[in-house]
mmCIF file of C-alpha atoms and ligand atoms in Angstrom:
data_model
loop_
_atom_site.group_PDB
_atom_site.id
_atom_site.type_symbol
_atom_site.label_atom_id
_atom_site.label_comp_id
_atom_site.label_asym_id
_atom_site.label_seq_id
_atom_site.Cartn_x
_atom_site.Cartn_y
_atom_site.Cartn_z
ATOM 1 C CA UNK A 1 97.581 164.866 126.038
ATOM 2 C CA UNK A 2 93.902 164.419 126.663
ATOM 3 C CA UNK A 3 92.859 161.018 125.463
ATOM 4 C CA UNK A 4 89.232 160.087 126.023
ATOM 5 C CA UNK A 5 88.160 156.593 125.020
ATOM 6 C CA UNK A 6 84.923 157.867 123.471
ATOM 7 C CA UNK A 7 86.626 160.547 121.357
ATOM 8 C CA UNK A 8 86.095 159.618 117.690
ATOM 9 C CA UNK A 9 88.721 162.090 116.544
ATOM 10 C CA UNK A 10 91.624 160.153 118.125
ATOM 11 C CA UNK A 11 93.681 157.845 115.916
ATOM 12 C CA UNK A 12 96.235 155.544 117.475
ATOM 13 C CA UNK A 13 99.030 154.137 115.314
ATOM 14 C CA UNK A 14 99.857 150.484 116.017
ATOM 15 C CA UNK A 15 103.130 149.415 114.449
ATOM 16 C CA UNK A 16 103.193 145.628 114.348
ATOM 17 C CA UNK A 17 99.368 145.484 114.411
ATOM 18 C CA UNK A 18 99.409 142.031 112.781
ATOM 19 C CA UNK A 19 101.620 140.415 115.407
ATOM 20 C CA UNK A 20 100.692 138.500 118.540
ATOM 21 C CA UNK A 21 100.339 141.498 120.855
ATOM 22 C CA UNK A 22 99.312 143.887 118.073
ATOM 23 C CA UNK A 23 96.386 141.770 116.923
ATOM 24 C CA UNK A 24 94.983 141.607 120.466
ATOM 25 C CA UNK A 25 95.550 145.330 120.938
ATOM 26 C CA UNK A 26 93.793 146.124 117.674
ATOM 27 C CA UNK A 27 90.722 144.135 118.733
ATOM 28 C CA UNK A 28 90.714 145.769 122.150
ATOM 29 C CA UNK A 29 91.016 149.324 120.803
ATOM 30 C CA UNK A 30 88.146 148.723 118.386
ATOM 31 C CA UNK A 31 85.965 147.115 121.066
ATOM 32 C CA UNK A 32 86.712 149.313 124.052
ATOM 33 C CA UNK A 33 87.071 152.767 122.468
ATOM 34 C CA UNK A 34 85.691 154.874 119.658
ATOM 35 C CA UNK A 35 89.184 155.569 118.303
ATOM 36 C CA UNK A 36 90.452 154.950 114.819
ATOM 37 C CA UNK A 37 93.549 152.828 114.126
ATOM 38 C CA UNK A 38 96.387 153.308 111.673
ATOM 39 C CA UNK A 39 97.951 149.851 111.545
ATOM 40 C CA UNK A 40 101.331 149.016 110.046
ATOM 41 C CA UNK A 41 102.771 145.548 109.479
ATOM 42 C CA UNK A 42 104.146 143.217 106.844
ATOM 43 C CA UNK A 43 101.820 140.346 107.696
ATOM 44 C CA UNK A 44 98.068 140.611 108.272
ATOM 45 C CA UNK A 45 96.965 137.014 108.630
ATOM 46 C CA UNK A 46 96.002 137.352 112.314
ATOM 47 C CA UNK A 47 93.778 140.368 111.612
ATOM 48 C CA UNK A 48 91.891 139.333 108.470
ATOM 49 C CA UNK A 49 88.629 139.977 110.278
ATOM 50 C CA UNK A 50 89.557 143.656 110.709
ATOM 51 C CA UNK A 51 90.876 144.499 107.266
ATOM 52 C CA UNK A 52 87.610 146.068 106.073
ATOM 53 C CA UNK A 53 86.759 147.829 109.321
ATOM 54 C CA UNK A 54 85.868 151.420 108.510
ATOM 55 C CA UNK A 55 87.697 152.680 111.605
ATOM 56 C CA UNK A 56 90.981 151.212 110.406
ATOM 57 C CA UNK A 57 93.578 152.086 107.816
ATOM 58 C CA UNK A 58 96.368 149.589 107.179
ATOM 59 C CA UNK A 59 99.747 149.966 105.569
ATOM 60 C CA UNK A 60 101.939 147.061 104.504
ATOM 61 C CA UNK A 61 105.414 148.450 105.167
ATOM 62 C CA UNK A 62 108.406 148.270 107.466
ATOM 63 C CA UNK A 63 110.144 151.140 109.204
ATOM 64 C CA UNK A 64 113.070 151.446 106.804
ATOM 65 C CA UNK A 65 111.193 154.058 104.744
ATOM 66 C CA UNK A 66 111.332 157.662 106.128
ATOM 67 C CA UNK A 67 107.970 158.520 104.531
ATOM 68 C CA UNK A 68 106.355 155.677 106.446
ATOM 69 C CA UNK A 69 107.931 156.948 109.673
ATOM 70 C CA UNK A 70 106.558 160.443 109.114
ATOM 71 C CA UNK A 71 103.101 159.109 108.366
ATOM 72 C CA UNK A 72 103.057 157.069 111.564
ATOM 73 C CA UNK A 73 104.366 159.947 113.673
ATOM 74 C CA UNK A 74 101.558 162.308 112.632
ATOM 75 C CA UNK A 75 99.210 160.490 115.025
ATOM 76 C CA UNK A 76 99.068 161.547 118.684
ATOM 77 C CA UNK A 77 99.807 158.075 120.076
ATOM 78 C CA UNK A 78 102.164 155.542 118.495
ATOM 79 C CA UNK A 79 102.469 152.029 119.921
ATOM 80 C CA UNK A 80 105.527 150.262 118.534
ATOM 81 C CA UNK A 81 105.392 146.482 118.772
ATOM 82 C CA UNK A 82 107.352 145.651 115.623
ATOM 83 C CA UNK A 83 110.411 143.481 116.209
ATOM 84 C CA UNK A 84 112.146 140.274 115.279
ATOM 85 C CA UNK A 85 111.743 138.299 118.490
ATOM 86 C CA UNK A 86 112.312 134.645 117.535
ATOM 87 C CA UNK A 87 115.088 133.239 119.770
ATOM 88 C CA UNK A 88 116.671 130.996 117.130
ATOM 89 C CA UNK A 89 117.185 134.066 114.891
ATOM 90 C CA UNK A 90 119.221 135.852 117.598
ATOM 91 C CA UNK A 91 122.046 133.430 116.790
ATOM 92 C CA UNK A 92 121.691 132.992 113.044
ATOM 93 C CA UNK A 93 120.771 136.559 112.007
ATOM 94 C CA UNK A 94 122.315 138.820 114.624
ATOM 95 C CA UNK A 95 122.718 141.821 112.278
ATOM 96 C CA UNK A 96 119.126 141.705 111.029
ATOM 97 C CA UNK A 97 117.916 141.295 114.620
ATOM 98 C CA UNK A 98 119.875 144.420 115.579
ATOM 99 C CA UNK A 99 118.532 146.395 112.610
ATOM 100 C CA UNK A 100 115.007 145.398 113.528
ATOM 101 C CA UNK A 101 115.387 146.143 117.228
ATOM 102 C CA UNK A 102 117.644 149.198 117.143
ATOM 103 C CA UNK A 103 117.865 151.027 113.774
ATOM 104 C CA UNK A 104 114.143 150.926 112.970
ATOM 105 C CA UNK A 105 112.668 151.838 116.375
ATOM 106 C CA UNK A 106 115.238 154.593 116.882
ATOM 107 C CA UNK A 107 114.275 156.131 113.534
ATOM 108 C CA UNK A 108 110.626 155.977 114.599
ATOM 109 C CA UNK A 109 111.472 157.586 117.938
ATOM 110 C CA UNK A 110 113.188 160.455 116.135
ATOM 111 C CA UNK A 111 110.140 160.998 113.937
ATOM 112 C CA UNK A 112 107.925 161.040 117.056
ATOM 113 C CA UNK A 113 110.241 163.502 118.813
ATOM 114 C CA UNK A 114 109.869 165.854 115.831
ATOM 115 C CA UNK A 115 106.102 165.534 115.538
ATOM 116 C CA UNK A 116 105.285 165.475 119.272
ATOM 117 C CA UNK A 117 103.636 162.018 119.160
ATOM 118 C CA UNK A 118 103.591 159.987 122.371
ATOM 119 C CA UNK A 119 105.660 156.858 121.714
ATOM 120 C CA UNK A 120 104.710 153.727 123.671
ATOM 121 C CA UNK A 121 107.616 151.470 122.849
ATOM 122 C CA UNK A 122 107.753 147.737 123.557
ATOM 123 C CA UNK A 123 111.142 146.628 124.784
ATOM 124 C CA UNK A 124 111.742 143.253 126.487
ATOM 125 C CA UNK A 125 112.442 141.671 129.858
ATOM 126 C CA UNK A 126 115.447 140.148 128.096
ATOM 127 C CA UNK A 127 117.269 143.453 128.783
ATOM 128 C CA UNK A 128 117.815 142.117 132.326
ATOM 129 C CA UNK A 129 120.301 139.837 130.605
ATOM 130 C CA UNK A 130 122.088 136.829 131.956
ATOM 131 C CA UNK A 131 120.387 136.486 135.330
ATOM 132 C CA UNK A 132 121.442 133.665 137.659
ATOM 133 C CA UNK A 133 119.068 131.160 139.242
ATOM 134 C CA UNK A 134 119.397 132.989 142.582
ATOM 135 C CA UNK A 135 118.632 136.431 141.145
ATOM 136 C CA UNK A 136 115.847 138.283 142.971
ATOM 137 C CA UNK A 137 113.185 140.644 141.689
ATOM 138 C CA UNK A 138 114.145 142.693 138.667
ATOM 139 C CA UNK A 139 113.345 146.394 139.029
ATOM 140 C CA UNK A 140 113.091 148.846 136.169
ATOM 141 C CA UNK A 141 115.152 151.603 137.739
ATOM 142 C CA UNK A 142 117.558 149.721 139.995
ATOM 143 C CA UNK A 143 118.621 146.339 138.668
ATOM 144 C CA UNK A 144 121.978 146.380 136.815
ATOM 145 C CA UNK A 145 121.833 144.926 133.313
ATOM 146 C CA UNK A 146 124.571 142.569 132.151
ATOM 147 C CA UNK A 147 124.857 140.309 129.147
ATOM 148 C CA UNK A 148 127.081 137.437 128.129
ATOM 149 C CA UNK A 149 130.133 137.914 125.904
ATOM 150 C CA UNK A 150 129.881 138.970 122.261
ATOM 151 C CA UNK A 151 130.501 135.361 121.187
ATOM 152 C CA UNK A 152 127.241 134.413 122.900
ATOM 153 C CA UNK A 153 125.101 135.890 120.146
ATOM 154 C CA UNK A 154 121.874 135.133 121.960
ATOM 155 C CA UNK A 155 122.371 138.593 123.449
ATOM 156 C CA UNK A 156 122.181 140.396 120.079
ATOM 157 C CA UNK A 157 118.470 140.971 120.667
ATOM 158 C CA UNK A 158 118.765 142.171 124.253
ATOM 159 C CA UNK A 159 121.709 144.444 123.431
ATOM 160 C CA UNK A 160 119.807 146.110 120.606
ATOM 161 C CA UNK A 161 116.680 146.487 122.738
ATOM 162 C CA UNK A 162 118.652 148.002 125.589
ATOM 163 C CA UNK A 163 120.457 150.473 123.362
ATOM 164 C CA UNK A 164 117.081 151.526 121.948
ATOM 165 C CA UNK A 165 115.798 152.087 125.492
ATOM 166 C CA UNK A 166 118.800 154.278 126.241
ATOM 167 C CA UNK A 167 118.350 156.195 123.000
ATOM 168 C CA UNK A 168 114.653 156.819 123.616
ATOM 169 C CA UNK A 169 115.276 157.898 127.194
ATOM 170 C CA UNK A 170 117.966 160.310 125.999
ATOM 171 C CA UNK A 171 116.102 161.801 123.058
ATOM 172 C CA UNK A 172 115.297 165.488 123.576
ATOM 173 C CA UNK A 173 111.657 166.404 123.273
ATOM 174 C CA UNK A 174 110.293 162.857 123.008
ATOM 175 C CA UNK A 175 107.233 161.954 125.048
ATOM 176 C CA UNK A 176 107.728 158.247 125.778
ATOM 177 C CA UNK A 177 106.673 155.210 127.781
ATOM 178 C CA UNK A 178 108.526 151.890 127.579
ATOM 179 C CA UNK A 179 107.345 148.396 128.371
ATOM 180 C CA UNK A 180 109.330 145.296 129.341
ATOM 181 C CA UNK A 181 107.074 142.267 128.764
ATOM 182 C CA UNK A 182 107.687 139.151 130.844
ATOM 183 C CA UNK A 183 106.813 136.167 128.632
ATOM 184 C CA UNK A 184 103.360 137.130 127.364
ATOM 185 C CA UNK A 185 101.341 134.092 126.288
ATOM 186 C CA UNK A 186 97.965 133.544 124.663
ATOM 187 C CA UNK A 187 96.135 132.741 121.450
ATOM 188 C CA UNK A 188 97.951 133.715 118.234
ATOM 189 C CA UNK A 189 101.355 133.550 119.851
ATOM 190 C CA UNK A 190 104.277 132.870 117.515
ATOM 191 C CA UNK A 191 103.842 130.080 114.957
ATOM 192 C CA UNK A 192 103.937 126.341 114.387
ATOM 193 C CA UNK A 193 107.357 125.464 112.911
ATOM 194 C CA UNK A 194 107.063 124.094 109.396
ATOM 195 C CA UNK A 195 103.439 125.238 109.067
ATOM 196 C CA UNK A 196 103.386 129.041 109.253
ATOM 197 C CA UNK A 197 106.937 129.864 110.280
ATOM 198 C CA UNK A 198 110.479 128.552 110.410
ATOM 199 C CA UNK A 199 112.999 128.307 113.223
ATOM 200 C CA UNK A 200 112.327 127.780 116.915
ATOM 201 C CA UNK A 201 109.540 129.921 118.390
ATOM 202 C CA UNK A 202 109.305 130.703 122.088
ATOM 203 C CA UNK A 203 108.718 127.920 124.516
ATOM 204 C CA UNK A 204 104.924 127.968 124.619
ATOM 205 C CA UNK A 205 104.450 127.625 120.863
ATOM 206 C CA UNK A 206 107.239 125.091 120.738
ATOM 207 C CA UNK A 207 105.732 122.877 123.422
ATOM 208 C CA UNK A 208 102.265 123.256 121.880
ATOM 209 C CA UNK A 209 103.616 122.180 118.477
ATOM 210 C CA UNK A 210 105.364 119.155 119.969
ATOM 211 C CA UNK A 211 102.209 118.108 121.847
ATOM 212 C CA UNK A 212 100.136 118.364 118.695
ATOM 213 C CA UNK A 213 102.682 116.333 116.715
ATOM 214 C CA UNK A 214 103.025 113.693 119.426
ATOM 215 C CA UNK A 215 106.712 114.511 119.867
ATOM 216 C CA UNK A 216 108.627 114.900 123.143
ATOM 217 C CA UNK A 217 108.880 118.382 124.643
ATOM 218 C CA UNK A 218 112.525 119.444 124.571
ATOM 219 C CA UNK A 219 113.901 120.710 127.879
ATOM 220 C CA UNK A 220 116.869 122.925 127.105
ATOM 221 C CA UNK A 221 119.689 122.192 129.573
ATOM 222 C CA UNK A 222 117.214 120.279 131.749
ATOM 223 C CA UNK A 223 114.485 122.953 131.879
ATOM 224 C CA UNK A 224 115.850 124.537 135.067
ATOM 225 C CA UNK A 225 115.337 128.138 133.927
ATOM 226 C CA UNK A 226 112.356 129.902 135.483
ATOM 227 C CA UNK A 227 109.921 132.309 133.843
ATOM 228 C CA UNK A 228 106.823 134.228 134.940
ATOM 229 C CA UNK A 229 104.267 133.764 132.176
ATOM 230 C CA UNK A 230 101.782 136.592 131.691
ATOM 231 C CA UNK A 231 98.378 136.330 130.028
ATOM 232 C CA UNK A 232 97.943 138.443 126.907
ATOM 233 C CA UNK A 233 94.654 139.881 128.231
ATOM 234 C CA UNK A 234 96.522 141.224 131.262
ATOM 235 C CA UNK A 235 99.061 142.728 128.881
ATOM 236 C CA UNK A 236 96.286 144.471 126.960
ATOM 237 C CA UNK A 237 94.776 145.766 130.214
ATOM 238 C CA UNK A 238 98.177 147.194 131.035
ATOM 239 C CA UNK A 239 98.290 149.090 127.728
ATOM 240 C CA UNK A 240 94.848 150.478 128.496
ATOM 241 C CA UNK A 241 96.084 151.594 131.909
ATOM 242 C CA UNK A 242 98.851 153.455 130.063
ATOM 243 C CA UNK A 243 96.331 154.987 127.649
ATOM 244 C CA UNK A 244 94.152 155.966 130.593
ATOM 245 C CA UNK A 245 97.122 157.740 132.135
ATOM 246 C CA UNK A 246 97.060 159.915 129.007
ATOM 247 C CA UNK A 247 93.712 161.284 130.141
ATOM 248 C CA UNK A 248 95.512 163.155 132.919
ATOM 249 C CA UNK A 249 93.277 161.506 135.466
ATOM 250 C CA UNK A 250 94.482 161.552 139.038
ATOM 251 C CA UNK A 251 94.968 158.142 140.589
ATOM 252 C CA UNK A 252 93.756 157.244 144.016
ATOM 253 C CA UNK A 253 96.495 158.713 146.170
ATOM 254 C CA UNK A 254 96.637 155.701 148.479
ATOM 255 C CA UNK A 255 97.289 153.437 145.488
ATOM 256 C CA UNK A 256 99.820 155.877 144.132
ATOM 257 C CA UNK A 257 101.940 155.464 147.256
ATOM 258 C CA UNK A 258 101.660 159.098 148.241
ATOM 259 C CA UNK A 259 102.468 160.591 144.858
ATOM 260 C CA UNK A 260 100.464 163.791 144.941
ATOM 261 C CA UNK A 261 101.234 165.453 141.626
ATOM 262 C CA UNK A 262 101.812 164.133 138.161
ATOM 263 C CA UNK A 263 103.826 166.279 135.800
ATOM 264 C CA UNK A 264 101.441 165.550 132.952
ATOM 265 C CA UNK A 265 100.842 161.825 132.825
ATOM 266 C CA UNK A 266 102.254 159.246 135.268
ATOM 267 C CA UNK A 267 103.189 157.092 132.281
ATOM 268 C CA UNK A 268 105.543 159.588 130.634
ATOM 269 C CA UNK A 269 109.290 158.949 130.836
ATOM 270 C CA UNK A 270 108.735 155.642 132.611
ATOM 271 C CA UNK A 271 109.804 152.071 131.910
ATOM 272 C CA UNK A 272 107.359 149.445 133.182
ATOM 273 C CA UNK A 273 107.828 145.748 133.841
ATOM 274 C CA UNK A 274 104.678 143.903 132.805
ATOM 275 C CA UNK A 275 104.620 140.448 134.262
ATOM 276 C CA UNK A 276 102.909 138.146 136.714
ATOM 277 C CA UNK A 277 105.178 137.131 139.629
ATOM 278 C CA UNK A 278 102.552 134.625 140.827
ATOM 279 C CA UNK A 279 102.984 132.590 137.641
ATOM 280 C CA UNK A 280 106.611 131.595 138.104
ATOM 281 C CA UNK A 281 107.552 128.048 137.002
ATOM 282 C CA UNK A 282 110.622 126.181 135.850
ATOM 283 C CA UNK A 283 110.472 125.160 132.204
ATOM 284 C CA UNK A 284 110.412 121.499 133.328
ATOM 285 C CA UNK A 285 107.288 122.251 135.436
ATOM 286 C CA UNK A 286 105.778 124.127 132.524
ATOM 287 C CA UNK A 287 106.226 121.031 130.359
ATOM 288 C CA UNK A 288 104.376 118.865 132.895
ATOM 289 C CA UNK A 289 101.539 121.362 133.271
ATOM 290 C CA UNK A 290 101.165 121.647 129.519
ATOM 291 C CA UNK A 291 101.116 117.860 129.116
ATOM 292 C CA UNK A 292 98.350 117.622 131.736
ATOM 293 C CA UNK A 293 96.266 120.400 130.211
ATOM 294 C CA UNK A 294 96.752 119.073 126.692
ATOM 295 C CA UNK A 295 95.683 115.581 127.814
ATOM 296 C CA UNK A 296 92.515 116.999 129.366
ATOM 297 C CA UNK A 297 91.685 119.071 126.251
ATOM 298 C CA UNK A 298 92.175 116.054 123.961
ATOM 299 C CA UNK A 299 90.592 113.669 126.488
ATOM 300 C CA UNK A 300 93.522 111.246 126.402
ATOM 301 C CA UNK A 301 95.512 109.828 129.337
ATOM 302 C CA UNK A 302 98.567 111.929 130.067
ATOM 303 C CA UNK A 303 100.678 108.732 130.146
ATOM 304 C CA UNK A 304 99.977 108.308 126.441
ATOM 305 C CA UNK A 305 101.977 111.490 125.675
ATOM 306 C CA UNK A 306 105.744 111.205 125.201
ATOM 307 C CA UNK A 307 107.934 112.137 128.159
ATOM 308 C CA UNK A 308 109.964 115.367 127.883
ATOM 309 C CA UNK A 309 113.526 115.014 126.643
ATOM 310 C CA UNK A 310 116.620 116.918 127.798
ATOM 311 C CA UNK A 311 118.684 118.650 125.075
ATOM 312 C CA UNK A 312 121.701 120.932 125.266
ATOM 313 C CA UNK A 313 121.200 124.614 124.423
ATOM 314 C CA UNK A 314 123.949 124.568 121.803
ATOM 315 C CA UNK A 315 122.590 121.440 120.110
ATOM 316 C CA UNK A 316 119.103 122.862 120.079
ATOM 317 C CA UNK A 317 119.634 126.522 119.198
ATOM 318 C CA UNK A 318 123.181 126.488 117.808
ATOM 319 C CA UNK A 319 126.509 127.919 118.881
ATOM 320 C CA UNK A 320 126.158 131.130 120.891
ATOM 321 C CA UNK A 321 123.169 130.062 123.002
ATOM 322 C CA UNK A 322 123.090 131.349 126.540
ATOM 323 C CA UNK A 323 120.197 131.794 128.990
ATOM 324 C CA UNK A 324 118.604 133.841 131.748
ATOM 325 C CA UNK A 325 118.029 131.430 134.597
ATOM 326 C CA UNK A 326 115.380 133.448 136.407
ATOM 327 C CA UNK A 327 113.170 136.369 135.406
ATOM 328 C CA UNK A 328 111.088 137.567 138.304
ATOM 329 C CA UNK A 329 109.596 141.012 137.760
ATOM 330 C CA UNK A 330 109.106 143.615 140.414
ATOM 331 C CA UNK A 331 105.714 145.005 139.405
ATOM 332 C CA UNK A 332 105.231 147.706 142.015
ATOM 333 C CA UNK A 333 105.807 150.640 139.688
ATOM 334 C CA UNK A 334 102.920 149.709 137.393
ATOM 335 C CA UNK A 335 100.725 149.347 140.491
ATOM 336 C CA UNK A 336 101.755 152.614 142.083
ATOM 337 C CA UNK A 337 101.654 154.796 138.986
ATOM 338 C CA UNK A 338 98.947 153.133 136.914
ATOM 339 C CA UNK A 339 96.973 150.993 139.352
ATOM 340 C CA UNK A 340 97.723 147.906 137.227
ATOM 341 C CA UNK A 341 98.400 144.330 138.333
ATOM 342 C CA UNK A 342 98.274 141.161 136.224
ATOM 343 C CA UNK A 343 95.772 138.626 137.517
ATOM 344 C CA UNK A 344 95.392 135.709 135.081
ATOM 345 C CA UNK A 345 96.658 132.484 136.666
ATOM 346 C CA UNK A 346 99.146 130.224 134.915
ATOM 347 C CA UNK A 347 96.819 127.278 134.239
ATOM 348 C CA UNK A 348 94.181 129.592 132.760
ATOM 349 C CA UNK A 349 96.815 131.160 130.499
ATOM 350 C CA UNK A 350 98.050 127.744 129.369
ATOM 351 C CA UNK A 351 94.597 126.267 128.822
ATOM 352 C CA UNK A 352 93.509 129.303 126.838
ATOM 353 C CA UNK A 353 96.633 129.211 124.656
ATOM 354 C CA UNK A 354 96.585 125.453 124.128
ATOM 355 C CA UNK A 355 92.881 125.370 123.263
ATOM 356 C CA UNK A 356 93.477 128.016 120.643
ATOM 357 C CA UNK A 357 96.552 126.197 119.312
ATOM 358 C CA UNK A 358 94.701 122.905 118.980
ATOM 359 C CA UNK A 359 91.682 124.587 117.368
ATOM 360 C CA UNK A 360 93.850 126.502 114.932
ATOM 361 C CA UNK A 361 96.362 123.861 113.867
ATOM 362 C CA UNK A 362 94.947 120.424 114.627
HETATM 363 N N1 LIG B 1 113.083 126.375 126.139
HETATM 364 C C1 LIG B 1 113.018 124.981 126.243
HETATM 365 N N2 LIG B 1 112.499 124.261 125.202
HETATM 366 C C2 LIG B 1 112.003 124.862 124.077
HETATM 367 C C3 LIG B 1 112.052 126.272 123.991
HETATM 368 C C4 LIG B 1 112.599 126.993 125.051
HETATM 369 O O1 LIG B 1 113.449 124.385 127.243
HETATM 370 O O2 LIG B 1 111.537 124.159 123.187
HETATM 371 C C5 LIG B 1 113.628 127.146 127.272
HETATM 372 C C6 LIG B 1 114.678 128.202 126.913
HETATM 373 O O3 LIG B 1 115.961 127.624 126.892
HETATM 374 C C7 LIG B 1 114.502 129.191 128.037
HETATM 375 C C8 LIG B 1 112.995 129.144 128.334
HETATM 376 O O4 LIG B 1 112.539 127.910 127.794
HETATM 377 O O5 LIG B 1 115.181 128.746 129.183
HETATM 378 C C9 LIG B 1 112.214 130.274 127.727
HETATM 379 O O6 LIG B 1 112.570 130.377 126.389
HETATM 380 P P1 LIG B 1 111.813 131.281 125.323
HETATM 381 O O7 LIG B 1 112.498 131.055 124.018
HETATM 382 O O8 LIG B 1 110.354 131.055 125.371
HETATM 383 O O9 LIG B 1 112.026 132.800 125.714
HETATM 384 P P2 LIG B 1 112.931 133.615 126.744
HETATM 385 O O10 LIG B 1 112.116 133.731 127.981
HETATM 386 O O11 LIG B 1 114.212 132.880 126.972
HETATM 387 O O12 LIG B 1 113.110 134.925 126.068
#
């Protein structure tokens, strides 16, 4: 693979180009490269401003159609971001979640294996499963992965994602890279319940919606779980570091930890955590930070906002809810092989996301 950013003959396929990550990636590819984009999604509202771009072709389709799969796989690079990833749906629609996160991406992987396309597949940090509050750093190639029982249907998503990882890694002839995102946040994330989506989105959109509506932030089981939130612009920089690895460039050997030879690209056949360990907070702390930032954006005293409220996981999400208590990524592999580290601080991520949320929905 010899991908040069100024090569007008390259087309990258972005599956899920209308989603949160996909819409940012689309903008970045069009701004930072001369490539063309073949974008596939079912919903294009986030990318209206790109629909008439002459460097783009869009297809409204899902991956259940073999002809669509073959069309996507004809391009040299395929980034697959398409997935159902709304936590409340993991309990209520387990089978559809599994179809979306196993059947469809596996079919795409098979098409890519046949055509020779490089598949950059987005998995999830949720594959680390039911981590305890004392769990240490999670490493791509060492940490054991264990989920709750089948009755705890929260794990339908993680199970499907993990099986897809195993399938991709075992597929003969496939050139692949996989990504485990650690709670990416930023503008255009998720939805506002009752306005442009139903169910319970991830915590950031949920807290933002509650702040805007003047309702209490709900702390599931006391908000003791910890997460490392990662700015979307860092996530996009990571994808560009992966693309850059497709140029066969040699990394600085000191940064690469002594690796002196790359088989073809340092990104091939690798799973990468993408997260920011410096941004770890409990969900209860996140609620307080978001209240403070929201108060400063709206220029109101923070005391005027309702206090957070504790709710039980089962009451909030339904029967079958379970949780990961800590998700701390080890990010050394992305640094050693790709020279990438996330750098956007938590308050900047939250301010950026909240400002967008207020501007978009207020
Ligand atoms: N959470 C919460 N209140 C909400 C939404 C989520 O306390 O309104 C908690 C949830 O129980 C979990 C954490 O926030 O412990 C992160 O949840 P999210 O759904 O964002 O994604 P996850 O990281 O669990 O995949």
